[in-house]
Amino acid sequence: MEESKKEKLVVLIGPTAVGKTKLSIELAKKLNAEIISGDSMQIYRGMDIGTAKISSTEMEGIPHHLIDIKEPHESFSVAEFQAVVRDLISDIHSRGKLPMIVGGTGLYIQSVIFDYKFTDDASNPEYRKILEQQAAESGVDSLFQKLKEIDQQSAERIHPNNVRRVIRALEIFKTTGKTMTEYMDEQKQELIYDVALVGLTMERDKLYERINNRVDLMIKSGLLEEVSILHSQGLRDCQSIQAIGYKEIYHYLDGALSLDEAITQLKQNTRRYAKRQLTWFRNKMEVKWFDMTANNEFEEKFNEIYKYIAGKLGI
């Protein structure tokens, strides 16, 4: 497809707490854009504080998509995200607006902007049933250990309790002879949109300080109460509860950790996640990076980023 015929798309990425929300709103106003959340956890209703979900006040009238579309017990796959977001991009264009994906879940965003195909050629229902039975009888840990031996990278990316994704990774290996990482890396790295891919970064100590402060604010804003509601509903081995901010508080509510230990672990896990996000973006995508460390340079950075997007997309 010729570059000029491709639909235009802005993608704003960066680690958690780097300042994507504020910048995305200002950009959306100036670009006449609508925002699509690229966060794999903000899709869940009732999970607002722990996912740092944007409030309706913060939206300042800018339409946001893919927020609060699932119940916490429901799963949401990369393939489903890809299909929904691609439809949204076309829909937003049809209304004369510019779509902008904002978020931090690298694989989800990658699946949309590149020519990724999720097909059944790596499907093996019989083997999947065997693995599901094994997980039901012996727990997912034995399967996760097998995954670690086969594909260390996928094991680092997939939560040990995410039975569905652990089984899927093993199924791909059994069916294709390739690890999930190899299978994904072989997908065509061809952009299917005319994309301005903007990344926000920040000096590490400053970012980690912001993360720690954000966690403290989440606790003050009622994270314990939010997680307690989910816990009291009996939600357990589902995708949503594996999110950082929820699993740590679950450990506290289950009596496995003190509250202070849970909060310390939450901060540590968030910092590690931010580091993994940056590594992923730098290794997997051609990103134009902008450093947001200086507090007093927002206006200057905003103008620089806007100018880059306008120039890249010819708008």
CSV table of N, CA and C in Angstrom, one decimal, residues 103-186:
chain,number,residue,atom,x,y,z
A,103,GLY,N,-0.6,4.4,25.2
A,103,GLY,CA,-0.5,3.4,26.1
A,103,GLY,C,0.9,2.8,26.3
A,104,GLY,N,0.9,1.7,27.1
A,104,GLY,CA,2.2,1.1,27.4
A,104,GLY,C,2.3,-0.4,27.2
A,105,THR,N,1.3,-1.0,26.6
A,105,THR,CA,1.3,-2.5,26.4
A,105,THR,C,1.9,-2.7,25.0
A,106,GLY,N,3.2,-3.0,25.0
A,106,GLY,CA,4.0,-3.0,23.7
A,106,GLY,C,3.4,-4.0,22.7
A,107,LEU,N,3.2,-5.3,23.1
A,107,LEU,CA,2.7,-6.3,22.2
A,107,LEU,C,1.4,-5.9,21.5
A,108,TYR,N,0.5,-5.4,22.3
A,108,TYR,CA,-0.8,-5.0,21.8
A,108,TYR,C,-0.7,-3.9,20.7
A,109,ILE,N,0.1,-2.9,21.0
A,109,ILE,CA,0.3,-1.8,20.0
A,109,ILE,C,1.0,-2.3,18.8
A,110,GLN,N,2.0,-3.2,19.0
A,110,GLN,CA,2.7,-3.7,17.9
A,110,GLN,C,1.8,-4.5,16.9
A,111,SER,N,0.9,-5.3,17.5
A,111,SER,CA,0.0,-6.1,16.8
A,111,SER,C,-0.9,-5.3,15.8
A,112,VAL,N,-1.2,-4.1,16.2
A,112,VAL,CA,-2.1,-3.2,15.4
A,112,VAL,C,-1.3,-2.6,14.3
A,113,ILE,N,-0.2,-2.0,14.6
A,113,ILE,CA,0.5,-1.2,13.5
A,113,ILE,C,1.3,-2.0,12.5
A,114,PHE,N,1.7,-3.2,12.9
A,114,PHE,CA,2.4,-4.1,11.9
A,114,PHE,C,1.4,-5.1,11.3
A,115,ASP,N,1.9,-5.7,10.3
A,115,ASP,CA,1.1,-6.6,9.5
A,115,ASP,C,1.1,-8.0,10.2
A,116,TYR,N,0.6,-8.0,11.5
A,116,TYR,CA,0.6,-9.3,12.2
A,116,TYR,C,-0.7,-10.1,11.8
A,117,LYS,N,-0.5,-11.4,11.6
A,117,LYS,CA,-1.7,-12.2,11.3
A,117,LYS,C,-1.8,-13.3,12.4
A,118,PHE,N,-3.0,-13.3,13.0
A,118,PHE,CA,-3.3,-14.3,14.0
A,118,PHE,C,-4.2,-15.3,13.4
A,119,THR,N,-3.5,-16.4,13.0
A,119,THR,CA,-4.3,-17.4,12.2
A,119,THR,C,-4.3,-18.7,13.0
A,120,ASP,N,-5.0,-19.7,12.5
A,120,ASP,CA,-5.2,-21.0,13.2
A,120,ASP,C,-4.0,-22.0,12.8
A,121,ASP,N,-3.0,-21.5,12.0
A,121,ASP,CA,-2.0,-22.4,11.6
A,121,ASP,C,-1.1,-22.9,12.7
A,122,ALA,N,-1.2,-22.2,13.9
A,122,ALA,CA,-0.5,-22.6,15.1
A,122,ALA,C,-1.5,-23.2,16.1
A,123,SER,N,-2.5,-23.8,15.6
A,123,SER,CA,-3.6,-24.3,16.5
A,123,SER,C,-3.5,-25.8,16.6
A,124,ASN,N,-3.7,-26.3,17.9
A,124,ASN,CA,-3.7,-27.8,18.1
A,124,ASN,C,-4.6,-28.1,19.2
A,125,PRO,N,-6.0,-28.1,18.9
A,125,PRO,CA,-7.0,-28.3,20.0
A,125,PRO,C,-6.8,-29.5,20.9
A,126,GLU,N,-6.3,-30.6,20.3
A,126,GLU,CA,-6.1,-31.8,21.1
A,126,GLU,C,-5.0,-31.6,22.2
A,127,TYR,N,-3.9,-31.0,21.7
A,127,TYR,CA,-2.8,-30.8,22.6
A,127,TYR,C,-3.2,-29.8,23.7
A,128,ARG,N,-4.0,-28.8,23.3
A,128,ARG,CA,-4.5,-27.7,24.2
A,128,ARG,C,-5.3,-28.4,25.3
A,129,LYS,N,-6.2,-29.3,24.9
A,129,LYS,CA,-7.0,-30.0,25.9
A,129,LYS,C,-6.2,-30.8,26.9
A,130,ILE,N,-5.1,-31.4,26.4
A,130,ILE,CA,-4.2,-32.2,27.3
A,130,ILE,C,-3.6,-31.2,28.4
A,131,LEU,N,-3.1,-30.1,27.9
A,131,LEU,CA,-2.5,-29.1,28.7
A,131,LEU,C,-3.5,-28.5,29.7
A,132,GLU,N,-4.7,-28.2,29.3
A,132,GLU,CA,-5.8,-27.7,30.2
A,132,GLU,C,-6.1,-28.7,31.3
A,133,GLN,N,-6.1,-30.0,30.9
A,133,GLN,CA,-6.4,-31.0,31.9
A,133,GLN,C,-5.2,-31.1,32.9
A,134,GLN,N,-4.0,-31.0,32.4
A,134,GLN,CA,-2.8,-31.0,33.3
A,134,GLN,C,-2.8,-29.8,34.2
A,135,ALA,N,-3.2,-28.6,33.7
A,135,ALA,CA,-3.3,-27.5,34.6
A,135,ALA,C,-4.3,-27.6,35.7
A,136,ALA,N,-5.5,-28.2,35.3
A,136,ALA,CA,-6.6,-28.4,36.2
A,136,ALA,C,-6.2,-29.4,37.3
A,137,GLU,N,-5.4,-30.4,36.9
A,137,GLU,CA,-5.1,-31.5,37.9
A,137,GLU,C,-3.9,-31.1,38.8
A,138,SER,N,-2.8,-30.5,38.1
A,138,SER,CA,-1.6,-30.3,38.8
A,138,SER,C,-1.2,-28.8,39.0
A,139,GLY,N,-2.1,-27.9,38.5
A,139,GLY,CA,-1.8,-26.5,38.6
A,139,GLY,C,-0.9,-26.0,37.4
A,140,VAL,N,-0.9,-24.7,37.3
A,140,VAL,CA,-0.2,-24.2,36.1
A,140,VAL,C,1.3,-24.2,36.2
A,141,ASP,N,1.8,-24.3,37.5
A,141,ASP,CA,3.2,-24.1,37.7
A,141,ASP,C,4.1,-25.1,36.9
A,142,SER,N,3.7,-26.4,36.7
A,142,SER,CA,4.5,-27.3,36.0
A,142,SER,C,4.5,-26.9,34.5
A,143,LEU,N,3.4,-26.4,34.0
A,143,LEU,CA,3.4,-25.9,32.6
A,143,LEU,C,4.3,-24.7,32.4
A,144,PHE,N,4.3,-23.8,33.4
A,144,PHE,CA,5.1,-22.6,33.4
A,144,PHE,C,6.6,-22.9,33.4
A,145,GLN,N,6.9,-23.9,34.2
A,145,GLN,CA,8.3,-24.4,34.2
A,145,GLN,C,8.8,-24.9,32.9
A,146,LYS,N,7.9,-25.7,32.2
A,146,LYS,CA,8.1,-26.2,30.9
A,146,LYS,C,8.3,-25.0,29.9
A,147,LEU,N,7.5,-24.0,30.0
A,147,LEU,CA,7.6,-22.8,29.1
A,147,LEU,C,9.0,-22.1,29.4
A,148,LYS,N,9.4,-22.0,30.6
A,148,LYS,CA,10.7,-21.4,30.9
A,148,LYS,C,11.8,-22.1,30.2
A,149,GLU,N,11.8,-23.4,30.2
A,149,GLU,CA,12.8,-24.2,29.5
A,149,GLU,C,12.8,-24.0,28.0
A,150,ILE,N,11.6,-23.9,27.5
A,150,ILE,CA,11.5,-23.8,26.0
A,150,ILE,C,11.7,-22.3,25.5
A,151,ASP,N,11.1,-21.4,26.2
A,151,ASP,CA,11.1,-20.0,25.7
A,151,ASP,C,11.2,-19.0,26.9
A,152,GLN,N,12.4,-18.7,27.3
A,152,GLN,CA,12.6,-17.8,28.5
A,152,GLN,C,12.0,-16.4,28.3
A,153,GLN,N,12.1,-15.9,27.0
A,153,GLN,CA,11.5,-14.6,26.8
A,153,GLN,C,10.0,-14.5,27.0
A,154,SER,N,9.3,-15.5,26.5
A,154,SER,CA,7.9,-15.5,26.7
A,154,SER,C,7.5,-15.7,28.2
A,155,ALA,N,8.3,-16.5,28.9
A,155,ALA,CA,8.1,-16.8,30.3
A,155,ALA,C,8.3,-15.5,31.1
A,156,GLU,N,9.2,-14.6,30.7
A,156,GLU,CA,9.4,-13.3,31.4
A,156,GLU,C,8.2,-12.4,31.1
A,157,ARG,N,7.5,-12.6,29.9
A,157,ARG,CA,6.5,-11.7,29.5
A,157,ARG,C,5.1,-12.1,30.1
A,158,ILE,N,4.9,-13.4,30.2
A,158,ILE,CA,3.6,-14.0,30.6
A,158,ILE,C,3.6,-14.3,32.2
A,159,HIS,N,2.6,-13.8,32.8
A,159,HIS,CA,2.5,-14.1,34.2
A,159,HIS,C,2.3,-15.6,34.5
A,160,PRO,N,3.0,-16.1,35.5
A,160,PRO,CA,2.9,-17.6,35.8
A,160,PRO,C,1.5,-18.1,36.0
A,161,ASN,N,0.6,-17.3,36.5
A,161,ASN,CA,-0.8,-17.7,36.7
A,161,ASN,C,-1.7,-17.6,35.5
A,162,ASN,N,-1.2,-17.0,34.4
A,162,ASN,CA,-2.0,-16.8,33.2
A,162,ASN,C,-2.1,-18.1,32.4
A,163,VAL,N,-3.0,-19.0,32.9
A,163,VAL,CA,-3.1,-20.3,32.3
A,163,VAL,C,-3.2,-20.3,30.8
A,164,ARG,N,-4.2,-19.4,30.3
A,164,ARG,CA,-4.5,-19.4,28.9
A,164,ARG,C,-3.3,-19.0,28.1
A,165,ARG,N,-2.5,-18.0,28.5
A,165,ARG,CA,-1.4,-17.6,27.7
A,165,ARG,C,-0.2,-18.6,27.8
A,166,VAL,N,0.0,-19.2,29.0
A,166,VAL,CA,1.0,-20.2,29.1
A,166,VAL,C,0.7,-21.4,28.2
A,167,ILE,N,-0.5,-21.8,28.2
A,167,ILE,CA,-0.9,-22.9,27.3
A,167,ILE,C,-0.8,-22.6,25.8
A,168,ARG,N,-1.1,-21.3,25.5
A,168,ARG,CA,-1.0,-20.9,24.1
A,168,ARG,C,0.4,-20.9,23.6
A,169,ALA,N,1.3,-20.5,24.5
A,169,ALA,CA,2.8,-20.4,24.1
A,169,ALA,C,3.3,-21.9,23.9
A,170,LEU,N,2.9,-22.8,24.7
A,170,LEU,CA,3.3,-24.2,24.6
A,170,LEU,C,2.6,-24.8,23.3
A,171,GLU,N,1.4,-24.4,23.1
A,171,GLU,CA,0.7,-25.0,21.9
A,171,GLU,C,1.4,-24.5,20.6
A,172,ILE,N,1.8,-23.2,20.5
A,172,ILE,CA,2.5,-22.7,19.4
A,172,ILE,C,3.8,-23.5,19.1
A,173,PHE,N,4.5,-23.8,20.2
A,173,PHE,CA,5.8,-24.5,20.1
A,173,PHE,C,5.6,-26.0,19.6
A,174,LYS,N,4.6,-26.6,20.2
A,174,LYS,CA,4.2,-28.0,19.8
A,174,LYS,C,3.8,-28.1,18.3
A,175,THR,N,3.1,-27.1,17.9
A,175,THR,CA,2.5,-27.1,16.5
A,175,THR,C,3.5,-26.7,15.4
A,176,THR,N,4.3,-25.6,15.7
A,176,THR,CA,5.1,-25.1,14.7
A,176,THR,C,6.6,-25.4,14.9
A,177,GLY,N,7.0,-25.9,16.1
A,177,GLY,CA,8.4,-26.2,16.3
A,177,GLY,C,9.2,-24.9,16.6
A,178,LYS,N,8.4,-23.8,16.7
A,178,LYS,CA,9.0,-22.5,17.0
A,178,LYS,C,8.5,-22.0,18.3
A,179,THR,N,9.3,-21.2,19.1
A,179,THR,CA,8.8,-20.6,20.3
A,179,THR,C,7.9,-19.5,19.9
A,180,MET,N,7.0,-19.1,20.9
A,180,MET,CA,6.1,-18.0,20.7
A,180,MET,C,6.9,-16.7,20.3
A,181,THR,N,8.1,-16.5,20.9
A,181,THR,CA,8.9,-15.4,20.6
A,181,THR,C,9.4,-15.4,19.2
A,182,GLU,N,9.9,-16.6,18.7
A,182,GLU,CA,10.3,-16.8,17.3
A,182,GLU,C,9.1,-16.5,16.4
A,183,TYR,N,8.0,-17.1,16.7
A,183,TYR,CA,6.8,-17.0,15.9
A,183,TYR,C,6.4,-15.5,15.7
A,184,MET,N,6.4,-14.8,16.8
A,184,MET,CA,6.1,-13.3,16.7
A,184,MET,C,7.1,-12.6,16.0
A,185,ASP,N,8.4,-12.9,16.2
A,185,ASP,CA,9.5,-12.2,15.5
A,185,ASP,C,9.5,-12.4,14.0
A,186,GLU,N,8.9,-13.5,13.6
A,186,GLU,CA,8.9,-13.8,12.1
A,186,GLU,C,7.8,-13.1,11.4
